[in-house]
Coordinates of C-alpha atoms and ligand atoms in Angstrom, one line a residue:
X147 CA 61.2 126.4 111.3
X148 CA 58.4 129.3 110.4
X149 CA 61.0 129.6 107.6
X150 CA 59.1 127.1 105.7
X151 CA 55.6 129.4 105.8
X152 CA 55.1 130.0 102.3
X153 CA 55.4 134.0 102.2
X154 CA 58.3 133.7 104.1
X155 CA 60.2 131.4 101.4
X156 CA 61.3 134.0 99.4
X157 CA 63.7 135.5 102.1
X158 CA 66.1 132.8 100.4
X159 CA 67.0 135.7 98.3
X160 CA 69.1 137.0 100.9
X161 CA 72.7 137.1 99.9
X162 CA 74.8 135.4 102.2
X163 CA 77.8 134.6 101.1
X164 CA 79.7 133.6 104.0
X165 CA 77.1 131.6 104.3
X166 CA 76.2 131.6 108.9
X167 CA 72.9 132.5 108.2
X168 CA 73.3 136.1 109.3
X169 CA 71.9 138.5 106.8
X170 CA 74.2 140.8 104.7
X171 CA 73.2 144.4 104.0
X172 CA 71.9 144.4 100.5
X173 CA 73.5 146.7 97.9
X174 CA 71.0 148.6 96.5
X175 CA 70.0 148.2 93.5
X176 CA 70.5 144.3 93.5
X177 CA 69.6 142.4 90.1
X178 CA 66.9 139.7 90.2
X179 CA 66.6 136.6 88.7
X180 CA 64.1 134.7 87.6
X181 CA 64.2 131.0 87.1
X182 CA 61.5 129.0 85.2
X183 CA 61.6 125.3 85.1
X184 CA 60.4 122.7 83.0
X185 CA 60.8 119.2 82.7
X186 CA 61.5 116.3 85.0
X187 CA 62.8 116.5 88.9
X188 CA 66.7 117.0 87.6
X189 CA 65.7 120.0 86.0
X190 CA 64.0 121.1 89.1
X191 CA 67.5 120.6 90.8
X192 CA 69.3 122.0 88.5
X193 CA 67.4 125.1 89.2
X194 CA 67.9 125.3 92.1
X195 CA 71.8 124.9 92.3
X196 CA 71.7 127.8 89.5
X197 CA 69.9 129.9 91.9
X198 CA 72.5 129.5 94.6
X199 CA 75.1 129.9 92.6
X200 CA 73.7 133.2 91.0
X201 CA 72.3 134.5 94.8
X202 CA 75.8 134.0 96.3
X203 CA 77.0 135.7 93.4
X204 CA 74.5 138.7 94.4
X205 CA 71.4 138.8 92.9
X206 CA 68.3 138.3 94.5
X207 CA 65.3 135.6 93.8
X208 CA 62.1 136.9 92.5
X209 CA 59.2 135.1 91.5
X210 CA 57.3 137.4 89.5
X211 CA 58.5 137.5 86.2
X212 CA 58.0 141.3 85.3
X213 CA 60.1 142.7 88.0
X214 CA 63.5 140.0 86.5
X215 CA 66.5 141.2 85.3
X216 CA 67.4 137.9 84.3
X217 CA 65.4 135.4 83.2
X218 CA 66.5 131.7 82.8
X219 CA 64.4 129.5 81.0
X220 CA 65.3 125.8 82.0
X221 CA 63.9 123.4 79.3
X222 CA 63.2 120.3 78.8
X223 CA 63.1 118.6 74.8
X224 CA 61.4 115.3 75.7
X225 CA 58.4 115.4 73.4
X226 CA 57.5 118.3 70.6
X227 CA 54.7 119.8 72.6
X228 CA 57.7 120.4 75.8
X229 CA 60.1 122.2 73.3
X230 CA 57.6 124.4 71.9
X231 CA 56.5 126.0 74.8
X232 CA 59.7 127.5 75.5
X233 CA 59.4 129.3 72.6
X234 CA 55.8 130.6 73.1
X235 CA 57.8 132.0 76.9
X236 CA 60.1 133.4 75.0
X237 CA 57.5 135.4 72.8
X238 CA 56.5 136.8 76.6
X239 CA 59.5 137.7 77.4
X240 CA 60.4 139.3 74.1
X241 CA 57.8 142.1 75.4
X242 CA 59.1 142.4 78.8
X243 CA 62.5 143.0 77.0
X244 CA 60.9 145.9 74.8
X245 CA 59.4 147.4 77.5
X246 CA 62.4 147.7 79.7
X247 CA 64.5 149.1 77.1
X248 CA 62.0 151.7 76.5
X249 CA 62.5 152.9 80.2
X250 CA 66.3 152.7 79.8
X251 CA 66.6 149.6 81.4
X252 CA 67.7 145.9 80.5
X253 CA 66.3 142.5 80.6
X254 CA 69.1 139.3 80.0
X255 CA 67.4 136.0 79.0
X256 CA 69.0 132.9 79.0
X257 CA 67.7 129.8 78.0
X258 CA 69.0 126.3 79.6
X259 CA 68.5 123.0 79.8
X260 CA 67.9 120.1 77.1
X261 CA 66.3 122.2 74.6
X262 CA 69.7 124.4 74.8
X263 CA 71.6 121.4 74.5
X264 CA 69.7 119.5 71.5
X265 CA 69.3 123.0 69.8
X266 CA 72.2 125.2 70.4
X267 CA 73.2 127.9 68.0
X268 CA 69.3 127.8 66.2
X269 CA 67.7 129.0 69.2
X270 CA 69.8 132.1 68.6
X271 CA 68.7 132.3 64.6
X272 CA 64.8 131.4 66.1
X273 CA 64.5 133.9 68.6
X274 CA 67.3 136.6 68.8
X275 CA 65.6 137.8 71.8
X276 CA 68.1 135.1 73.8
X277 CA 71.2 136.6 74.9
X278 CA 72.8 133.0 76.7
X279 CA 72.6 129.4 75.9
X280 CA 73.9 127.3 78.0
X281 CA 73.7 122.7 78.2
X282 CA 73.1 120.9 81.3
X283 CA 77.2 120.0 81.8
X284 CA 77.9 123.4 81.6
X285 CA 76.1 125.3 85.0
X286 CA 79.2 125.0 86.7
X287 CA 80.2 128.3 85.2
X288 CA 76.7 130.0 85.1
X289 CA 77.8 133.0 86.9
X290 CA 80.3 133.8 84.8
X291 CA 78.1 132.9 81.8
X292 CA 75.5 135.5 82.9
X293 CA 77.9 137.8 83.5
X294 CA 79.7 138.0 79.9
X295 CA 75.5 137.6 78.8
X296 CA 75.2 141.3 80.6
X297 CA 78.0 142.3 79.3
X298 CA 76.4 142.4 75.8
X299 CA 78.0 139.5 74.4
X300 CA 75.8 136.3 72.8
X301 CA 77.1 133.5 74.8
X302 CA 76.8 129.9 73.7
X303 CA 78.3 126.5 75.9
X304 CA 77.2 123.5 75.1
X305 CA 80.3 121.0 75.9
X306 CA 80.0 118.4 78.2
X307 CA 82.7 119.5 80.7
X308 CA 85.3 117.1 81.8
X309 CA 85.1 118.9 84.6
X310 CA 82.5 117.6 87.3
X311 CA 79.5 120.1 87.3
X312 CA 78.2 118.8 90.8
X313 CA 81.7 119.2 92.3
X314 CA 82.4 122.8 91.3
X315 CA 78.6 124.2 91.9
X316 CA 78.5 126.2 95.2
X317 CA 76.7 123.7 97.7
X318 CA 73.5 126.0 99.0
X319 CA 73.8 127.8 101.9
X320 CA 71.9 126.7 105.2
X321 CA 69.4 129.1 104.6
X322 CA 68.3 128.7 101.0
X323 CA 68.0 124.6 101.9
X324 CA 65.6 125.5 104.3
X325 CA 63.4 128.0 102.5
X326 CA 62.9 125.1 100.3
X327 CA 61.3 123.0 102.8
X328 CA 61.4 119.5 104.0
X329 CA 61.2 117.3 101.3
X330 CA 64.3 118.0 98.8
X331 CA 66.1 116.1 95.8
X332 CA 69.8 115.1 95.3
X333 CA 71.0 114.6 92.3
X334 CA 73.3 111.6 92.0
X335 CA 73.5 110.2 89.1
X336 CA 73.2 111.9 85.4
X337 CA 73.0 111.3 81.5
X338 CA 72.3 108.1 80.0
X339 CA 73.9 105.0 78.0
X340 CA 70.5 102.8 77.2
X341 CA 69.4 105.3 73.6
X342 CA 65.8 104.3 73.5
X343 CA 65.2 104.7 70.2
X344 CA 62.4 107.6 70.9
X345 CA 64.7 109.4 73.1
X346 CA 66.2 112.5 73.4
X347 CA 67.9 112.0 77.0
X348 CA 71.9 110.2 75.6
X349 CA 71.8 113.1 73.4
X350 CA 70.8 116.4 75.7
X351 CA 72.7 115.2 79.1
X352 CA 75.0 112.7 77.6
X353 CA 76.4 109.5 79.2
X354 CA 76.1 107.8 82.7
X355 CA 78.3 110.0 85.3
X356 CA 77.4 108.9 88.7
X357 CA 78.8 111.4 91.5
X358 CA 80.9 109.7 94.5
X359 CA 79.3 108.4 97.5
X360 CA 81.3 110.9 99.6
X361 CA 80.0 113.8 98.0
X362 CA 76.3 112.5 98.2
X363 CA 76.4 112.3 102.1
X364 CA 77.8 115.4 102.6
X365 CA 75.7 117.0 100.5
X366 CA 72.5 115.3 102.5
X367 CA 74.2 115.6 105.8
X368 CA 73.6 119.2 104.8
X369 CA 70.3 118.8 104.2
X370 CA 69.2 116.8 107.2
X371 CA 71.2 119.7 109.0
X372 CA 68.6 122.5 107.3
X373 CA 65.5 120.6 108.4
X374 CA 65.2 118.3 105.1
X375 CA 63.5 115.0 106.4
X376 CA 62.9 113.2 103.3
X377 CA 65.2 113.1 100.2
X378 CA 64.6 111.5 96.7
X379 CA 67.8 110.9 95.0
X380 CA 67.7 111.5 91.3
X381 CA 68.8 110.2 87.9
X382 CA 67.8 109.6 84.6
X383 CA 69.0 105.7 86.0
X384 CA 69.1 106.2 89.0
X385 CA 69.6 102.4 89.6
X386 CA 72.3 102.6 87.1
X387 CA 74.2 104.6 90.1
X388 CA 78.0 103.1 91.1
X389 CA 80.6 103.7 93.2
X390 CA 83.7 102.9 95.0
X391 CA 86.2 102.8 97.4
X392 CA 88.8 100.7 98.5
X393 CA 87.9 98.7 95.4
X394 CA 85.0 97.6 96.8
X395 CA 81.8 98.3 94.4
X396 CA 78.9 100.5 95.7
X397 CA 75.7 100.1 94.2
X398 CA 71.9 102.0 95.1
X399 CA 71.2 100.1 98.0
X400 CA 74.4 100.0 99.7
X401 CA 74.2 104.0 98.9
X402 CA 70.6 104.2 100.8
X403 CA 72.1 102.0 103.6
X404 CA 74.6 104.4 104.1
X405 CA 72.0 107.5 103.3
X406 CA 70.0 105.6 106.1
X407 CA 72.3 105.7 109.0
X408 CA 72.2 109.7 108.6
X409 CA 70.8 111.6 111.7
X410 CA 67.8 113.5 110.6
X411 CA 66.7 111.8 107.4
X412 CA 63.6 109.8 108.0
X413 CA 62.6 109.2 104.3
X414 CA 64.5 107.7 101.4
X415 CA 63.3 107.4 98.1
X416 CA 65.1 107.2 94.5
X417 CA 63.9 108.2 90.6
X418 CA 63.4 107.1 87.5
X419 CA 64.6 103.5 87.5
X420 CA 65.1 101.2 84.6
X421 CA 64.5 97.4 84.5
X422 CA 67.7 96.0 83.5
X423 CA 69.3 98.1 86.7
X424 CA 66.5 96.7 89.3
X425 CA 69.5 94.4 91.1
X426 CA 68.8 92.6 94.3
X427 CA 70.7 94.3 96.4
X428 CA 68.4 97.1 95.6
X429 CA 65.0 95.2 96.0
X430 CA 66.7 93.6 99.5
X431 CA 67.2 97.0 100.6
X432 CA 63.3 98.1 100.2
X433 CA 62.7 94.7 102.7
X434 CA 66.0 96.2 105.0
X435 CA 65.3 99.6 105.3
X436 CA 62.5 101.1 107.0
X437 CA 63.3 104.6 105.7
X438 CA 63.2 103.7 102.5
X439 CA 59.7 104.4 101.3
X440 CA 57.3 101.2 99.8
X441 CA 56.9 103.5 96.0
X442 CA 59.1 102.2 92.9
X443 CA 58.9 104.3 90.0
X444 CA 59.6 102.0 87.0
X445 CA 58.6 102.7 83.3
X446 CA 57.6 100.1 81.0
X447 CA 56.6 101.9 78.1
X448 CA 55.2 99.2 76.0
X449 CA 53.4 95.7 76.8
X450 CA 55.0 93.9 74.0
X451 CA 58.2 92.7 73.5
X452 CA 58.4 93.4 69.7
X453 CA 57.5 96.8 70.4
X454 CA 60.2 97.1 73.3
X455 CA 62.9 95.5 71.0
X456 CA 61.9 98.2 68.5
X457 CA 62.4 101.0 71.3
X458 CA 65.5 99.1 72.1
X459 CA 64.8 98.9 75.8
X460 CA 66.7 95.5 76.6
X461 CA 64.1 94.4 78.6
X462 CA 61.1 92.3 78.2
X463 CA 57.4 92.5 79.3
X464 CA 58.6 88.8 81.3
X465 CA 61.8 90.7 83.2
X466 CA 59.8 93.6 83.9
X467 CA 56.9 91.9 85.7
X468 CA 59.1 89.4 87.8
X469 CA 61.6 92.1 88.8
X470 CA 57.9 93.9 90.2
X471 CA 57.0 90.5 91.9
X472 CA 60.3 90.3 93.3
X473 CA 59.8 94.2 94.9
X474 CA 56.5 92.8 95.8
X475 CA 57.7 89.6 97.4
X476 CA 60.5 92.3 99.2
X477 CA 57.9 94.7 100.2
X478 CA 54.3 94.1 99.6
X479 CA 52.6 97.3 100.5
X480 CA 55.1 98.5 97.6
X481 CA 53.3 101.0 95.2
X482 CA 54.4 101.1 91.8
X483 CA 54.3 103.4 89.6
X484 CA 55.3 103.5 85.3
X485 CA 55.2 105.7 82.0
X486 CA 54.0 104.5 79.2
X487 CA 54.4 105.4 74.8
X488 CA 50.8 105.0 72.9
X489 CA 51.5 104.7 69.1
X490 CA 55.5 104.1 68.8
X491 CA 56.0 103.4 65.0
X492 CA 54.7 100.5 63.9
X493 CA 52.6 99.7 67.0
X494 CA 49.5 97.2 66.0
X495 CA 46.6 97.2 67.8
X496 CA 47.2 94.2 69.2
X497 CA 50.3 94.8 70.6
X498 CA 48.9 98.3 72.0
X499 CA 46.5 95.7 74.3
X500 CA 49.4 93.9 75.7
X501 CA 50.6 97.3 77.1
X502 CA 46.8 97.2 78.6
X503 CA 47.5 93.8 79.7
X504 CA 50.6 94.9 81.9
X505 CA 48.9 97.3 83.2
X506 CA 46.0 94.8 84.6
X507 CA 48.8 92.3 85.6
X508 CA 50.9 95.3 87.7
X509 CA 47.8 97.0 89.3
X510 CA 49.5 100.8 89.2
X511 CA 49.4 103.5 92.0
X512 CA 50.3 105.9 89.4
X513 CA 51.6 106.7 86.3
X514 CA 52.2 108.9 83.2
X515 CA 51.3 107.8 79.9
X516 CA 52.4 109.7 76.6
X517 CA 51.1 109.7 72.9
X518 CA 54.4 108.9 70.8
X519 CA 56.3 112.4 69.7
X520 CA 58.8 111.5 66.9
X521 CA 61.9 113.7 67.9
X522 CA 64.8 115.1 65.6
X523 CA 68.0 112.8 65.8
X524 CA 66.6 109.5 67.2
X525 CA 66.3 106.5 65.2
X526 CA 62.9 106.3 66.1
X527 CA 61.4 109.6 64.3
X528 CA 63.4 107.8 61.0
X529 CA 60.8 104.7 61.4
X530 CA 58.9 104.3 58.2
X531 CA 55.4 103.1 60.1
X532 CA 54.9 106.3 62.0
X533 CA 51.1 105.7 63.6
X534 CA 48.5 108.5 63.2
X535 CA 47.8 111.2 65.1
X536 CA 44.2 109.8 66.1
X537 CA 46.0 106.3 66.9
X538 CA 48.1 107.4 69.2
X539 CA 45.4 109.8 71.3
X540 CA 42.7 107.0 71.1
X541 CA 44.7 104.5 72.7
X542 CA 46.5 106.7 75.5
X543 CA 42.8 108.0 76.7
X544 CA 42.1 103.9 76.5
X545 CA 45.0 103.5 78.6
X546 CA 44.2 106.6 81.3
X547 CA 41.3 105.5 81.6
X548 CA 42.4 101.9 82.9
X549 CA 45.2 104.0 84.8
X550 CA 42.8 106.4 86.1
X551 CA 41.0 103.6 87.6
X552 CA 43.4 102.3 89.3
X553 CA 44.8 104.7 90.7
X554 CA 41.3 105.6 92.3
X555 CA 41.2 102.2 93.4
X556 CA 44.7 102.2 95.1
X557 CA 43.8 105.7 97.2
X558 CA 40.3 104.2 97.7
X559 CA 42.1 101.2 99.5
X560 CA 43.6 103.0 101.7
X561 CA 40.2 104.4 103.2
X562 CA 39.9 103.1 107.2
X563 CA 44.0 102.9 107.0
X564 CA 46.3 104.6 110.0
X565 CA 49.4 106.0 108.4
X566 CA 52.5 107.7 109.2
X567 CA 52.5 110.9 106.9
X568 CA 55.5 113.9 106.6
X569 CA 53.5 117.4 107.3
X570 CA 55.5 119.2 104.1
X571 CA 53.4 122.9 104.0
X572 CA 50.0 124.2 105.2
X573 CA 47.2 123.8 102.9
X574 CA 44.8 126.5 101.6
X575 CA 42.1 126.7 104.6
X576 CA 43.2 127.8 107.9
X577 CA 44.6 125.2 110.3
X578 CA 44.6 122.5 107.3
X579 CA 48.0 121.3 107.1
X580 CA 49.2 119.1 103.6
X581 CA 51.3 116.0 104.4
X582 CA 52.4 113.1 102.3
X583 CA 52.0 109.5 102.4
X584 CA 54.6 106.7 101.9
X585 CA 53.4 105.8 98.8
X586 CA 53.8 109.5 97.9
X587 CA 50.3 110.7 97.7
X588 CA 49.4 114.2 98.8
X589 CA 47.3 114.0 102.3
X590 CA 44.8 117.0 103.3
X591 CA 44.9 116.8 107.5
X592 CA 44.7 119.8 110.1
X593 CA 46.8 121.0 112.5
X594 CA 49.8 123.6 113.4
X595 CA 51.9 125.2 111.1
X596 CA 54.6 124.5 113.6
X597 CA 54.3 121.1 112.7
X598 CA 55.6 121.0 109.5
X599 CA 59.1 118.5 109.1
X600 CA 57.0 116.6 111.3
X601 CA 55.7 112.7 110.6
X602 CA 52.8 112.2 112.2
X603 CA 50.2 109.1 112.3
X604 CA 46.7 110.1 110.8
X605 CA 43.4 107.9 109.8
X606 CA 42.6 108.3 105.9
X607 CA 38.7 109.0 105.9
X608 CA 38.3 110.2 102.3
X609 CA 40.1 109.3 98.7
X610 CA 40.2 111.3 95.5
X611 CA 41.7 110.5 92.5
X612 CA 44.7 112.7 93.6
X613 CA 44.7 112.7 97.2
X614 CA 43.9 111.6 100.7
X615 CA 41.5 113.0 103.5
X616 CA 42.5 112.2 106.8
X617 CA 42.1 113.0 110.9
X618 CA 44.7 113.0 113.2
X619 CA 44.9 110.3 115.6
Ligands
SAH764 N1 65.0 107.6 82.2 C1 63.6 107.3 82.3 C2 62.7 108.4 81.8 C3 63.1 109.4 80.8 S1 62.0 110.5 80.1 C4 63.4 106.0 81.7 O1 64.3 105.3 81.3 O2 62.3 105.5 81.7 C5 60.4 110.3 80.9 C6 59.4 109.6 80.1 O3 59.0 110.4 78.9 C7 59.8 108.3 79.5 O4 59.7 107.3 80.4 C8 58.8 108.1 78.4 O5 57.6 107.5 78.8 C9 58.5 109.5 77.9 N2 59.1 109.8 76.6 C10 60.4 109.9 76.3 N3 60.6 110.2 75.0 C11 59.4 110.3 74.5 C12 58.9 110.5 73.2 N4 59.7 110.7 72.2 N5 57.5 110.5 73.0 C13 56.7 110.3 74.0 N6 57.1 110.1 75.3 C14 58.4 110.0 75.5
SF4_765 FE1 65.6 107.8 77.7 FE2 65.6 105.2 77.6 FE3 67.6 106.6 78.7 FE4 65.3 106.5 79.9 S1 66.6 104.7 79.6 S2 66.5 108.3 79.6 S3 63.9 106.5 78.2 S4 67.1 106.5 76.6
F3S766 FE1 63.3 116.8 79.7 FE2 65.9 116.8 79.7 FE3 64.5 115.9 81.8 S1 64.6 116.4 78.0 S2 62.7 115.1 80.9 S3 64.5 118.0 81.1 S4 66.4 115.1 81.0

């Protein structure tokens, strides 16, 4: 378990192939990669599967930059702001590269993800200082990728493989699971049919593949067997998950049933959802299941229903808020969270208030609100009424601010409250341990670093807008 102390987490690095847990004597001198991430929680996981793929492979896992040999950039294209900065990195790294070469040495950069995906071939003409490009459907052959990338060769893959990329990734060893601690995310369900008009999702991961039942529980029978306590399934619709067997249809909440029964998992929870996916077998399962924890992250992203026809979301501001009663009705301590578009083209200031309405009406625990980024290829950026600049901003700081609120308010609430809380790492002051609540917010308590993987009941005595104070009990 002391493998979860911060400075030792890095020993994931160890090679270990045959994967026992015994430590292999490392070849000297063993390549390092470093792997930057940006983006939402599949990127995160996607990361991390690249890493055990390239450390079973044989390099080792740095994280300091300036001593990499290979550096993978794993981006994300959502909004303009998200793109750019990968190529700001890559100026960085561009450096790094010149400097190494000037001590003999070399410096392989490869850059990932949805901007590699939505981009392709022009990130090679933008910034010849990339070696590899390489889509989200394509990691299952990142080894060999980086390999031919070393090699000398520019190397470009961008297909979405027919062949499953979850099902031919090597599965991380026992070791590198627990160096990443006791919280960890699963991946089981990708890509996306819906085509928001503002979004760049059905175009950089493709459509709706949902991976099989089986291999989800082996994979977290894995985990709960490295320590992992809670685990938050993800998907761009995660909701939108299926499977089957023996012709009988699976959907989310027979999956966290089944996820439930597992030995070792205490904590379910499941992200991003969408509304038209919210069945009831899903909502009966938050009332079923005591693992599965009270927090629904659902995004709205516009109050008014002509503004959610015109983002083509198939829902409307009415379906949204009953399928929230209904989760409240299910589970009423349930926190819910949202995201939310200021300024999509031709939004009136009118119908900009009926966001703030849904807001008062739903009483958020959270939530991330955006200002409108018109992005290359989406029917929305074609709109004719794009709103201005100064729009957009005024109204999303109106709309934090009423967010900000509220989410003060929730965390205030919960002031005087005894509550079960999963210690995940030790905080920055001696003895003060960092744990987190059901309804996912971060909680500053003390006690033993052995005690992390632990859920332990605690009294909330102080609330910030991003955390909890509490004693133990
Ligand atoms: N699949 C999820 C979220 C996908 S992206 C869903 O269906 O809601 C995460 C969030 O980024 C979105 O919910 C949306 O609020 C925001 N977003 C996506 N495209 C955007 C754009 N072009 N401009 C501003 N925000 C955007
Ligand atoms: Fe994007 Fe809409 Fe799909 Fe979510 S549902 S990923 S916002 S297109
Ligand atoms: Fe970004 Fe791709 Fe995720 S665009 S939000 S990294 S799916």
């Amino acid at each position: 378990m002391e493998m979860r102390d911060d400075t030792l987490a890095r020993s994931d690095a160890m090679p270990d192939a045959a994967g026992r847990g015994d430590i292999a004597p490392v070849p000297a001198p063993a390549r390092k990669v470093f792997v930057k991430t940006y983006g939402c929680q599949m990127n995160v996981y996607d990361s991390e599967r690249m890493e055990d793929a390239l450390t079973q492979g044989g390099y080792l896992k740095t994280g300091i930059i300036e001593e990499a040999d290979l550096i993978l950039l794993n981006t994300c294209h959502i909004r303009e702001k998200a793109a750019e900065k990968v190529y700001s990195e890559i100026g960085r790294i561009r450096k790094l590269k010149q400097e190494k070469a000037a001590r003999g040495e070399t410096l392989t950069l490869g850059v990932t993800g949805c901007v590699a995906q939505a981009e392709g071939e022009e990130i090679f003409r933008r910034a010849p200082a990339v070696d590899l490009i390489a889509g989200p459907q394509t990691y299952h052959d990142i080894a060999a990728m980086v390999a031919r990338a070393e090699g000398g060769e520019k190397v470009i893959e961008t297909e979405f493989a027919i062949e499953e990329k979850f099902a031919s990734l090597p599965a991380p060893t026992r070791q590198q699971t627990i160096a990443r601690g006791v919280a960890g995310f699963l991946t089981v369900q990708e890509g996306c049919d819906k085509f928001c008009t503002f979004c760049v999702v059905p175009y950089t991961r493709g459509a709706e593949v949902s991976r099989s039942a089986g291999q989800i529980l082996d994979e977290a029978r894995r985990m709960a067997d490295a320590g992992v306590r809670e685990i938050t399934l993800l998907g761009q619709n995660v909701n939108a998950w299926h499977g089957g067997e023996a012709g009988a249809a699976l959907r989310l909440g027979d999956l966290l049933h089944r996820l439930a029964d597992l030995d070792g998992i205490e904590r379910l929870r499941y992200t991003t959802s969408h509304p038209i996916d919210m069945d009831q077998g899903l909502i009966d399962a938050h009332g079923a299941i005591d693992k599965l924890m009270p927090y629904l992250h659902l995004p709205i992203q516009a109050g008014s229903d002509r503004v959610l026809k015109a983002m083509n979301r198939h829902h409307t501001k009415a379906l949204y808020l009953d399928v929230i009663e209904r989760m409240r009705r299910a589970r009423p301590d349930m926190a819910i969270s949202g995201d939310f578009i200021t300024g999509f083209p031709g939004e009136s200031e009118a119908e900009f208030e009926e966001t703030l309405d849904v807001v008062r009406a739903v009483r958020y625990a959270s939530a991330f609100s955006f200002k409108y980024s018109p992005r290359p290829g989406t029917p929305g950026a074609e709109l004719a009424d794009q709103v201005p600049e100064a729009v957009k901003a005024e109204r999303l700081a109106r709309l934090q601010a009423l967010l900000g609120e509220q989410q003060l308010a929730f965390n205030t609430a919960c002031i005087g409250k005894t509550i079960d809380i999963l210690i995940e790492k030790k905080g920055r002051h001696a003895g003060q341990l960092i744990g987190r609540s059901p309804w996912l917010q971060s909680v500053v308590t003390t006690g033993e670093v052995s005690e992390i993987g632990q859920t332990i009941a605690v009294n909330v005595t102080g609330a910030g807008p991003v955390s909890l104070m509490a004693q133990r009990v």
